[in-house]
GROMACS .gro file of C-alpha atoms in nm:
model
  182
    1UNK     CA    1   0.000   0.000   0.000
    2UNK     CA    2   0.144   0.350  -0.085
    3UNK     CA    3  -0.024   0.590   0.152
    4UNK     CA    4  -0.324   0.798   0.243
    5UNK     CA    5  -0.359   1.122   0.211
    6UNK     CA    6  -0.339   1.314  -0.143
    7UNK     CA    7   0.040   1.212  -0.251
    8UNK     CA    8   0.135   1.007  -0.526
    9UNK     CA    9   0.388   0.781  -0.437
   10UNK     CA   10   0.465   0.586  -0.159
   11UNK     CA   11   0.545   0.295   0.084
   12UNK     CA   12   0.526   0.006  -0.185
   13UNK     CA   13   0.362   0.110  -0.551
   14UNK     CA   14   0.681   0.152  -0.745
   15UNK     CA   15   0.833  -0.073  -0.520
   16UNK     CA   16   0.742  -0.428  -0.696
   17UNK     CA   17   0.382  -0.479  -0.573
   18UNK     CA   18   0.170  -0.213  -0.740
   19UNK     CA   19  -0.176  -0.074  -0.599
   20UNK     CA   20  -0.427  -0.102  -0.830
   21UNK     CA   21  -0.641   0.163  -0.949
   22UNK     CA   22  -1.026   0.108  -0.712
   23UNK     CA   23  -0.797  -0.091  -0.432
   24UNK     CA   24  -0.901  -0.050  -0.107
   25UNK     CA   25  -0.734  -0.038   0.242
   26UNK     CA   26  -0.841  -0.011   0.623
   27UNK     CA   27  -0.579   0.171   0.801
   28UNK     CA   28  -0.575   0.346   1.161
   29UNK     CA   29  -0.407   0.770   1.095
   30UNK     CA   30  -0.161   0.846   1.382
   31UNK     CA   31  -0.157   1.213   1.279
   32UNK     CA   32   0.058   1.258   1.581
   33UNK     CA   33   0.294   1.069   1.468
   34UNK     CA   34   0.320   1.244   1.097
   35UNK     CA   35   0.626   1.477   1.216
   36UNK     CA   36   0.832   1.183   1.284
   37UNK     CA   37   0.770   1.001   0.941
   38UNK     CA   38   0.984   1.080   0.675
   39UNK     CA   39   0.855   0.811   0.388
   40UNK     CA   40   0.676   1.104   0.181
   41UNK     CA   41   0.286   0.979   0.349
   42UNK     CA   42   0.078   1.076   0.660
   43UNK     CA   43   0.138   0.812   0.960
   44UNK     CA   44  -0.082   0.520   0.989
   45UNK     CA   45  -0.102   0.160   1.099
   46UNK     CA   46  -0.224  -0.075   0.835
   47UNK     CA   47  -0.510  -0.300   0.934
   48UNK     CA   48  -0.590  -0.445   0.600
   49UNK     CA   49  -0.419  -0.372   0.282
   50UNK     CA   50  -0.560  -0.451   0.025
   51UNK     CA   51  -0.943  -0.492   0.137
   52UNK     CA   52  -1.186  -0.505  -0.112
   53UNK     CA   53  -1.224  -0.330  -0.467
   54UNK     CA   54  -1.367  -0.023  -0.458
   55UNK     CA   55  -1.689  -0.185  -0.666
   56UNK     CA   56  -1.785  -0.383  -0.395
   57UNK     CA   57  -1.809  -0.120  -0.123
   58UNK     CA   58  -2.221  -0.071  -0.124
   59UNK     CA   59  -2.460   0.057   0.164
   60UNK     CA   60  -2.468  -0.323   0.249
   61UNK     CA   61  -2.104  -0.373   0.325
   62UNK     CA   62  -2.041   0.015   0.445
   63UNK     CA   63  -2.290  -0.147   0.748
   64UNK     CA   64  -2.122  -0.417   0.823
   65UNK     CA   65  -1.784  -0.260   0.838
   66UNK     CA   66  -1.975  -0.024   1.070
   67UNK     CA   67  -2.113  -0.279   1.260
   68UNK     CA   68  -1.785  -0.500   1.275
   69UNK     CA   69  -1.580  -0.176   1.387
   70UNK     CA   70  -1.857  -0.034   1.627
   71UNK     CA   71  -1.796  -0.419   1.791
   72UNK     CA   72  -1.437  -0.281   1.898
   73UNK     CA   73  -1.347  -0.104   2.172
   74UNK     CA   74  -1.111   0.286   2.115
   75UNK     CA   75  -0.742   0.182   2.218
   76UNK     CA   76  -0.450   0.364   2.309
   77UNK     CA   77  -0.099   0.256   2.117
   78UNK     CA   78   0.211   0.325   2.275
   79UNK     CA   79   0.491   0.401   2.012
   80UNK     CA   80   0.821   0.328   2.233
   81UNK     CA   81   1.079   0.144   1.984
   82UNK     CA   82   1.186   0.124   1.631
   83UNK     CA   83   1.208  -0.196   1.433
   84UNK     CA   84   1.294  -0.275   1.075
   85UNK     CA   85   1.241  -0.517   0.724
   86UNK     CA   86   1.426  -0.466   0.480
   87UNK     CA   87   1.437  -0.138   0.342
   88UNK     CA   88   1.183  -0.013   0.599
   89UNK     CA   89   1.200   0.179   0.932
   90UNK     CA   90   0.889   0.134   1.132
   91UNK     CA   91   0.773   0.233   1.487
   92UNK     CA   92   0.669  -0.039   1.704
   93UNK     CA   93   0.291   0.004   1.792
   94UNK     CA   94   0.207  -0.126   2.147
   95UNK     CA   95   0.017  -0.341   2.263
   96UNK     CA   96  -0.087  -0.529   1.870
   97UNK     CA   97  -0.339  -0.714   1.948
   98UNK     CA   98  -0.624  -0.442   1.948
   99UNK     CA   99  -0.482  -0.428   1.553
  100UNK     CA  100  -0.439  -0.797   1.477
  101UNK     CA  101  -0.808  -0.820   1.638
  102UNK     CA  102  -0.929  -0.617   1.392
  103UNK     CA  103  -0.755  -0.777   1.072
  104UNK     CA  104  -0.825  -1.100   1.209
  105UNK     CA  105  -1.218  -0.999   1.205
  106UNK     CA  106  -1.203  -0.871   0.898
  107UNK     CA  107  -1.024  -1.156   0.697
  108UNK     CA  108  -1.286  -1.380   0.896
  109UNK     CA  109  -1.534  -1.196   0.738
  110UNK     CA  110  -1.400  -1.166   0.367
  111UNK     CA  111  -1.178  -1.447   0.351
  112UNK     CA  112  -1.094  -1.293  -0.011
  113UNK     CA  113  -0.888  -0.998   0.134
  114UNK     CA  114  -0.545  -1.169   0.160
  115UNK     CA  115  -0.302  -0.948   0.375
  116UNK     CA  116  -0.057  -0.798   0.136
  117UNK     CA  117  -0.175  -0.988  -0.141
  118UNK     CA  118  -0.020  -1.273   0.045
  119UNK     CA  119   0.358  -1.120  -0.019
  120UNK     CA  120   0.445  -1.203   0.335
  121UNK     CA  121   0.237  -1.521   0.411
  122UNK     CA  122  -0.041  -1.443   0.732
  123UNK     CA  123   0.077  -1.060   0.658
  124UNK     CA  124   0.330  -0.830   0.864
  125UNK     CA  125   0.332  -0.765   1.233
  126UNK     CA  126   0.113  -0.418   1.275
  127UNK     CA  127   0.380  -0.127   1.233
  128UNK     CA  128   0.409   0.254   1.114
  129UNK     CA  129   0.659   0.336   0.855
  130UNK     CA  130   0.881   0.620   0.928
  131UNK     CA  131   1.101   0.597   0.634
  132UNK     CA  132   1.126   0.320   0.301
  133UNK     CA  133   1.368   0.528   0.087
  134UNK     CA  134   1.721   0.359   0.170
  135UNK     CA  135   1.859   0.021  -0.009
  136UNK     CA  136   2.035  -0.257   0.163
  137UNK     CA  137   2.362  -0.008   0.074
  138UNK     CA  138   2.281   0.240   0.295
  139UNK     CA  139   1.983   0.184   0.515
  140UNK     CA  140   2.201   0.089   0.809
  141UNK     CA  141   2.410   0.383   0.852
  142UNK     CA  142   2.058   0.605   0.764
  143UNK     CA  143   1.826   0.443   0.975
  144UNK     CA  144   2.091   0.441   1.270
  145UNK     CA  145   2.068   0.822   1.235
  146UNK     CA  146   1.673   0.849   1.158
  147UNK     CA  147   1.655   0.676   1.498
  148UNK     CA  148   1.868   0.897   1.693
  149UNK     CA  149   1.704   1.238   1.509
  150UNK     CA  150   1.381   1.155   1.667
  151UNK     CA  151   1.451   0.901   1.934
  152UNK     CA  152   1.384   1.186   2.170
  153UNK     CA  153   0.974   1.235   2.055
  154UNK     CA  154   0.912   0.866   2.218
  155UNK     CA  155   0.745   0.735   2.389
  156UNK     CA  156   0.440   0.846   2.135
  157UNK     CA  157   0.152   0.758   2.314
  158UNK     CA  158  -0.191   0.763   2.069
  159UNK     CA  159  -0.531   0.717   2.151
  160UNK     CA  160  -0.688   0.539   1.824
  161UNK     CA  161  -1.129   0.597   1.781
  162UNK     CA  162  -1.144   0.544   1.408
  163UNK     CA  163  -1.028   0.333   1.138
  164UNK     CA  164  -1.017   0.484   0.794
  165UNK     CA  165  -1.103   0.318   0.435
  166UNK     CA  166  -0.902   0.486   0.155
  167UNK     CA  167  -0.868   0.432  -0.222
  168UNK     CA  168  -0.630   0.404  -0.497
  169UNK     CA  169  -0.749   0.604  -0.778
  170UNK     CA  170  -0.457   0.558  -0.960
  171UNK     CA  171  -0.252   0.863  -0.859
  172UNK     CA  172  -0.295   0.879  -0.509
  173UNK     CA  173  -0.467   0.758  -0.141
  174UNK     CA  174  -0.817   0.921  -0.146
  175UNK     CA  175  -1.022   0.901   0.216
  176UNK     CA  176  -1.358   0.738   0.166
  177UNK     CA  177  -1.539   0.669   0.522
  178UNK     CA  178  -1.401   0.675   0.870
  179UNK     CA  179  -1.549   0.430   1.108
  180UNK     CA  180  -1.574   0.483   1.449
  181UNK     CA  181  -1.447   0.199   1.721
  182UNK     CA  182  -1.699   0.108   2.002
   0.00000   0.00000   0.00000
């Protein structure tokens, strides 16, 4: 998934696994975290990437993602520590299950919406990217130094009431609905 928000590019689409104009993805904005990110893309923690195509999202389904999301409780994350894959330097949201509750519901749900297209098997641990731009050259040294820059603004501690369904329209993220948690 590249981002959400009104930018172009982002954390994967030219990167090998290409968003597809109409895809769809559930995702939880951390707009406190958005000074610390440096990957070109507001902060968020991906709870399903991709969901469902765009043509599928009806009054019907809008209700029960409304129902489904209304059926979990607001949570506070704690952002305390970095971690990495390759290529990517991520903040470490705290505690994950309130996330991996949520994907896990979902893929119950629509069995058909295979966590990152089923790249990384079951999917990725939840995380929030704070920078993707460095190869296996340099992302060491960089990363090392990303850490240290803003080191200092943890522990972030976010309270998260919403989870947010955007859309690739083929040029960008566009917001669609924000659901509200129980």
């Amino acid at each position: 998934m590249t981002t959400h928000g009104d930018l172009a590019e982002g954390e994967h689409g030219a990167d090998g696994w290409p968003d597809i104009p109409g895809d769809t993805a559930l995702t939880l904005r951390i707009p406190e975290a958005d000074p610390l990110v440096r990957a070109g893309f507001p902060a968020h923690v991906t709870v399903l990437y991709p969901f469902l195509h765009e043509s599928r999202i009806d009054a019907r389904l809008d209700g029960e993602l409304s129902a489904l999301f209304a059926g979990h409780d607001a949570f506070t994350l704690t952002f305390a520590e970095f971690g990495r894959y390759p290529g990517v330097l991520y903040l470490d949201p705290w505690p994950h299950d309130p996330v991996q509750a949520l994907t896990k519901d979902l893929t119950q749900r629509w069995p058909e919406a295979v966590p990152y297209r089923g790249i990384f098997g079951a999917g990725l641990d939840p995380h929030l990217t704070v920078a993707n731009s460095e190869g296996p050259a340099t992302q060491e040294a960089a990363y090392d130094r990303l850490e240290s820059d803003i080191a200092t603004a943890l522990p972030l501690v976010c309270r998260v009431r919403t989870v947010d369904l955007i859309v690739w329209d083929g040029s960008r993220w566009q917001s669609r609905t924000e659901y509200a948690l129980g």
